[in-house]
Coordinates of C-alpha atoms in Angstrom, one line a residue:
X1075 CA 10.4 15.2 -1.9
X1076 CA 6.8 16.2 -1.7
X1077 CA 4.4 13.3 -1.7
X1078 CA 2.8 12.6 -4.9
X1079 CA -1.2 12.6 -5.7
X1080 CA -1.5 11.1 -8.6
X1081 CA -2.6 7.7 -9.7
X1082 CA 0.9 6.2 -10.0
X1083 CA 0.8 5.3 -6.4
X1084 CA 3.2 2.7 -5.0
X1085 CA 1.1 -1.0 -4.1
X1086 CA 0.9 -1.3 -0.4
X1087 CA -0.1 -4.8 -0.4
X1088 CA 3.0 -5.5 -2.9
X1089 CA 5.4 -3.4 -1.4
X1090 CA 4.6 -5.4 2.5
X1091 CA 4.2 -8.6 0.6
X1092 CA 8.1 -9.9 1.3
X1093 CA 8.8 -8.3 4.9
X1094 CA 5.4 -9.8 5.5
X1095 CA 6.2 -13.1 4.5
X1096 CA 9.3 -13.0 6.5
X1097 CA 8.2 -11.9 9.7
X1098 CA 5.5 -14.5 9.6
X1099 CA 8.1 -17.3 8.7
X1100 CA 10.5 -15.5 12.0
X1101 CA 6.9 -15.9 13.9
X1102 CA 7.2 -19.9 12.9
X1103 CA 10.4 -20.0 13.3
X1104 CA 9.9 -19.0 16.9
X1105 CA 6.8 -20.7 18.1
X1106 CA 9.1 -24.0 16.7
X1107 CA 12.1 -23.0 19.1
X1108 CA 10.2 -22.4 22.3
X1109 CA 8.0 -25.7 21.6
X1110 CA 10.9 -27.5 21.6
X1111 CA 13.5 -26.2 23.7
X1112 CA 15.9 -24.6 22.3
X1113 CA 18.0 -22.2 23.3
X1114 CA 16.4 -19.8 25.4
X1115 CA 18.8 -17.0 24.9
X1116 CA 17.2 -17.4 21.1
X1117 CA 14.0 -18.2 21.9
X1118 CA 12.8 -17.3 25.3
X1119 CA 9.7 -18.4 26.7
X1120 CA 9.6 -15.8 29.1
X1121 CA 6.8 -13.1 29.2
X1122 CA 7.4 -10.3 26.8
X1123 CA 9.9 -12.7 24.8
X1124 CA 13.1 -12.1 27.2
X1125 CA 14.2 -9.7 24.2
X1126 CA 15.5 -12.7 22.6
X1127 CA 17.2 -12.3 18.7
X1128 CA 14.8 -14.5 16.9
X1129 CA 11.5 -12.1 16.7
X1130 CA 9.5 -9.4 14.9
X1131 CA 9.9 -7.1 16.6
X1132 CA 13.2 -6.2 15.6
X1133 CA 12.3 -6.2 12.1
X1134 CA 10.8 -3.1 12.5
X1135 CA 13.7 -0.6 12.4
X1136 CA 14.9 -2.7 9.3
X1137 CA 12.0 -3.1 7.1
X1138 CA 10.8 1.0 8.4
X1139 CA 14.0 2.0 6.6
X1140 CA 13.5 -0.6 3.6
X1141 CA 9.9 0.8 3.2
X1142 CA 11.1 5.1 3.4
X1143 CA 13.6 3.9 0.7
X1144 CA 11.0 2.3 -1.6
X1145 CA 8.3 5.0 -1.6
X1146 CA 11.1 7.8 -1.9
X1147 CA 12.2 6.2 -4.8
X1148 CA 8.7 5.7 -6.3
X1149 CA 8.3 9.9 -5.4
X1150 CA 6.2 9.3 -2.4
X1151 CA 8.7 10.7 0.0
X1152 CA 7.6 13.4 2.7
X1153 CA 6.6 17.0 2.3
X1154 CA 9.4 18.0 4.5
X1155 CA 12.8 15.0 5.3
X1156 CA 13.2 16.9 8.5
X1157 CA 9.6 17.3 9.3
X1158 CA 9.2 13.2 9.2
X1159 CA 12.1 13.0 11.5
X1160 CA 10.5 16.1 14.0
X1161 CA 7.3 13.8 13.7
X1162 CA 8.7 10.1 14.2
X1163 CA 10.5 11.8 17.3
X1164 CA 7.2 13.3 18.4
X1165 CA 5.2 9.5 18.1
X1166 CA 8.0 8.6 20.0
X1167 CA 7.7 10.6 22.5
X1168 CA 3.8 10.4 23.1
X1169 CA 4.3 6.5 23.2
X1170 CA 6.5 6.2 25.7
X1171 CA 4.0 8.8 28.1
X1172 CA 1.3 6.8 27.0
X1173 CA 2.8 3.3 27.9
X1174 CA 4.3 5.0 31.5
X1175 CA 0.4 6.8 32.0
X1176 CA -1.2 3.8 31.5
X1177 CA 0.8 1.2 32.6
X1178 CA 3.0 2.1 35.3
X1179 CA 2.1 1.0 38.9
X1180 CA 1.9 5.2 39.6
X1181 CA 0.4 7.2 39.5
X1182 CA -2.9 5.9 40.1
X1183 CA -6.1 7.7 39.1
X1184 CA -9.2 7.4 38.0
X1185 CA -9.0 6.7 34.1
X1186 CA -5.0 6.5 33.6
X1187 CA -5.4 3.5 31.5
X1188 CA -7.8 5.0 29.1
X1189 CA -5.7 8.6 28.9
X1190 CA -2.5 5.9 28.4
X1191 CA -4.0 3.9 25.3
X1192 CA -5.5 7.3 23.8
X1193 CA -1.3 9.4 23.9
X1194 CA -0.2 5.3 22.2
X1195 CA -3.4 6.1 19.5
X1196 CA -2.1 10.0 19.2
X1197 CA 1.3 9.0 18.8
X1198 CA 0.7 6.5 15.8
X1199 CA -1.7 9.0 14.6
X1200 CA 0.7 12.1 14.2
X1201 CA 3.4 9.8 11.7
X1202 CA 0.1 10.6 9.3
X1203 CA 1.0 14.1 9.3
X1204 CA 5.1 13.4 8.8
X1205 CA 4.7 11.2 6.2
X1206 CA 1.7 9.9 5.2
X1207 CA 2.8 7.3 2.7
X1208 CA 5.2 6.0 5.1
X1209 CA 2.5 5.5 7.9
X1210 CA -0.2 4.3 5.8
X1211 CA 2.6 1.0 5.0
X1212 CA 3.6 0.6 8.4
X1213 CA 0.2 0.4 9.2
X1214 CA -0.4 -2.4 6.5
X1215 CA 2.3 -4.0 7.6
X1216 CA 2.0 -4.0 11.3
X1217 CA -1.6 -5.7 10.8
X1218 CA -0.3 -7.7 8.4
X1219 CA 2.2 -9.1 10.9
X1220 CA 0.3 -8.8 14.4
X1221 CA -3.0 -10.6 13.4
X1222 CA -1.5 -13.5 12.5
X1223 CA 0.2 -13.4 16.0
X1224 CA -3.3 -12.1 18.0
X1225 CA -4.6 -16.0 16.1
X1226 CA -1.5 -17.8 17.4
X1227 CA -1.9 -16.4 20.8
X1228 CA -5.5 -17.4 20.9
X1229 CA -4.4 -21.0 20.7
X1230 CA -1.7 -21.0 22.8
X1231 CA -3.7 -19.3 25.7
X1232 CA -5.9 -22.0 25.2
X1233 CA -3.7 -24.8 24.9
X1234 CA -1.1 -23.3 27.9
X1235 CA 1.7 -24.2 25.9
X1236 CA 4.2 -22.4 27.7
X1237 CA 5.7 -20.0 25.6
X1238 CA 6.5 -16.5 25.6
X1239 CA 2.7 -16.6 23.4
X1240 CA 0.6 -17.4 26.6
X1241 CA 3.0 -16.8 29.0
X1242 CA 1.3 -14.2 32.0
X1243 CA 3.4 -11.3 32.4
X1244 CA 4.7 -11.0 36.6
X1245 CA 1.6 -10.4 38.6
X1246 CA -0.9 -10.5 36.1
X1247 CA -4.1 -12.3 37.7
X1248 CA -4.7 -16.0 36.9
X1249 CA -8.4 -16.4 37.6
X1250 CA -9.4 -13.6 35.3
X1251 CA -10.8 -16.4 33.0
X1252 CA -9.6 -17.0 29.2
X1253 CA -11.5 -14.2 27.0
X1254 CA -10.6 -11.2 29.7
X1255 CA -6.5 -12.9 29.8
X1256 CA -6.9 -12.8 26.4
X1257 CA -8.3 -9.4 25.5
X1258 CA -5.6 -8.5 28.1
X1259 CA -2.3 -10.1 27.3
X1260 CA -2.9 -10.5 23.6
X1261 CA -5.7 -9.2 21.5
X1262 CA -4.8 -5.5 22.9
X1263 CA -1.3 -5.4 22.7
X1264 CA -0.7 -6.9 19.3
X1265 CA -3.7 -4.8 17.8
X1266 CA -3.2 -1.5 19.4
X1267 CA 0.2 -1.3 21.3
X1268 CA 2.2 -3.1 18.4
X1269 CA 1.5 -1.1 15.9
X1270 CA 2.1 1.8 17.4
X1271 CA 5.4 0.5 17.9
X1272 CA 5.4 -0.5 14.3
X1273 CA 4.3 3.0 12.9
X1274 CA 6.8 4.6 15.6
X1275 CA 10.0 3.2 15.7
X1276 CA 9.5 2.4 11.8
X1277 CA 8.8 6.4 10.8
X1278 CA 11.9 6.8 13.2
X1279 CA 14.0 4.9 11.8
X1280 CA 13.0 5.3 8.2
X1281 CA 12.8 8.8 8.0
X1282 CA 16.5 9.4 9.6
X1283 CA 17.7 7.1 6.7
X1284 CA 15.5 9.1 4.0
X1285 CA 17.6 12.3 5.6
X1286 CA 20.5 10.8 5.4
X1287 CA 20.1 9.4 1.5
X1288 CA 18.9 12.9 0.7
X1289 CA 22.5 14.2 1.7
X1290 CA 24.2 12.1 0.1
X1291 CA 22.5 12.3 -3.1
X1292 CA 23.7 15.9 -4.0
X1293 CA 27.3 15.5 -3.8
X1294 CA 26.7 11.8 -5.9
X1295 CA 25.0 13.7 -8.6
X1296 CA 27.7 16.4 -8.5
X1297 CA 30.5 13.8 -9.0
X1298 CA 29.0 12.1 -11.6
X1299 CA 28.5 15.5 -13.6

């Protein structure tokens, strides 16, 4: 279903409002468990998060899908259900080059980190093309989601609290001072390299389930005549 233009536009700021609210509570809920001790199979202090259950990051997939569903309904789906997928698949793709360019130990050359961040950019920046709609929310929402955690981290850093929020990643310098750590282990990655993973793996995974809604729907309406 072609992406409509008119005025009857679905509310970003309503339609993130929930998922928001949720992922900031699973943020809380998080920063409580490592503070505390619990389990660390649910909430790792590690760097990175030890890929523990309780985070936002795997709300992503679920609200990406919750979000195609919503603006297809509303008649702001994608020009083309297949072109979204070819799209999602393509962000995909550039993001992983980018984060292997830029952040693998080789190759090594003179501006691989910049070329790295610039495919991650490109790679959020093609879901526009997919489905605009669907990009724009994900985009709302990742902000929506990452800032508060870029603020968190600030304090954390500061306050060495030892979680998974200020945590150095394996090898990372420690005499880099506080602002460059920072900039480094926390304002970039939740600004830029989050939501390109928000915009990415949520166009994925929402625009699969908007193909596979679409096929469904013919037979349902042919049953029901």
């Amino acid at each position: 279903m072609a992406e409509m233009t008119s005025s009857a536009r679905v509310s970003i700021g309503r339609l993130i409002l929930i998922p928001a609210v949720i992922s900031l509570a699973v943020t809380v809920i998080r920063l409580i468990g490592e503070l505390q001790h619990w389990s660390e199979w649910w909430f790792s202090p590690k760097a990175g998060g030890g890929a523990s259950p309780i985070g936002i990051s795997w709300l992503v997939p679920i609200f990406g899908v919750y979000f195609a569903q919503k603006l297809a309904r509303a008649g702001e789906g994608p020009a083309g259900n297949w072109r979204a997928v070819l799209f999602s698949l393509l962000g995909i793709a550039l993001m992983f080059a980018g984060g292997f360019l830029g952040f693998a130990p080789t190759p090594v050359f003179p501006g691989k980190l910049i070329i790295g961040l610039l495919l991650i950019i490109a790679s959020a920046a093609v879901q526009f093309s997919g489905w605009s709609s669907l990009a724009k929310t994900l985009l709302a929402y990742g902000y929506a989601v990452r800032i508060p955690v870029a603020i968190l981290m600030f304090f954390a850093i500061r306050g060495q609290w030892g979680t998974h929020y200020d945590v150095l990643p394996p090898g990372f310098p420690s005499d880099l001072g506080f602002w460059t750590t920072y900039f480094q282990i926390a304002f970039l990655p939740q600004m830029l390299l989050w939501i390109a993973f928000t915009i990415n793996v949520g166009a994925l995974f929402g625009s699969v389930a908007n193909v596979m809604v679409s096929r469904r729907m013919p037979s349902t309406q042919a049953a029901a005549g």
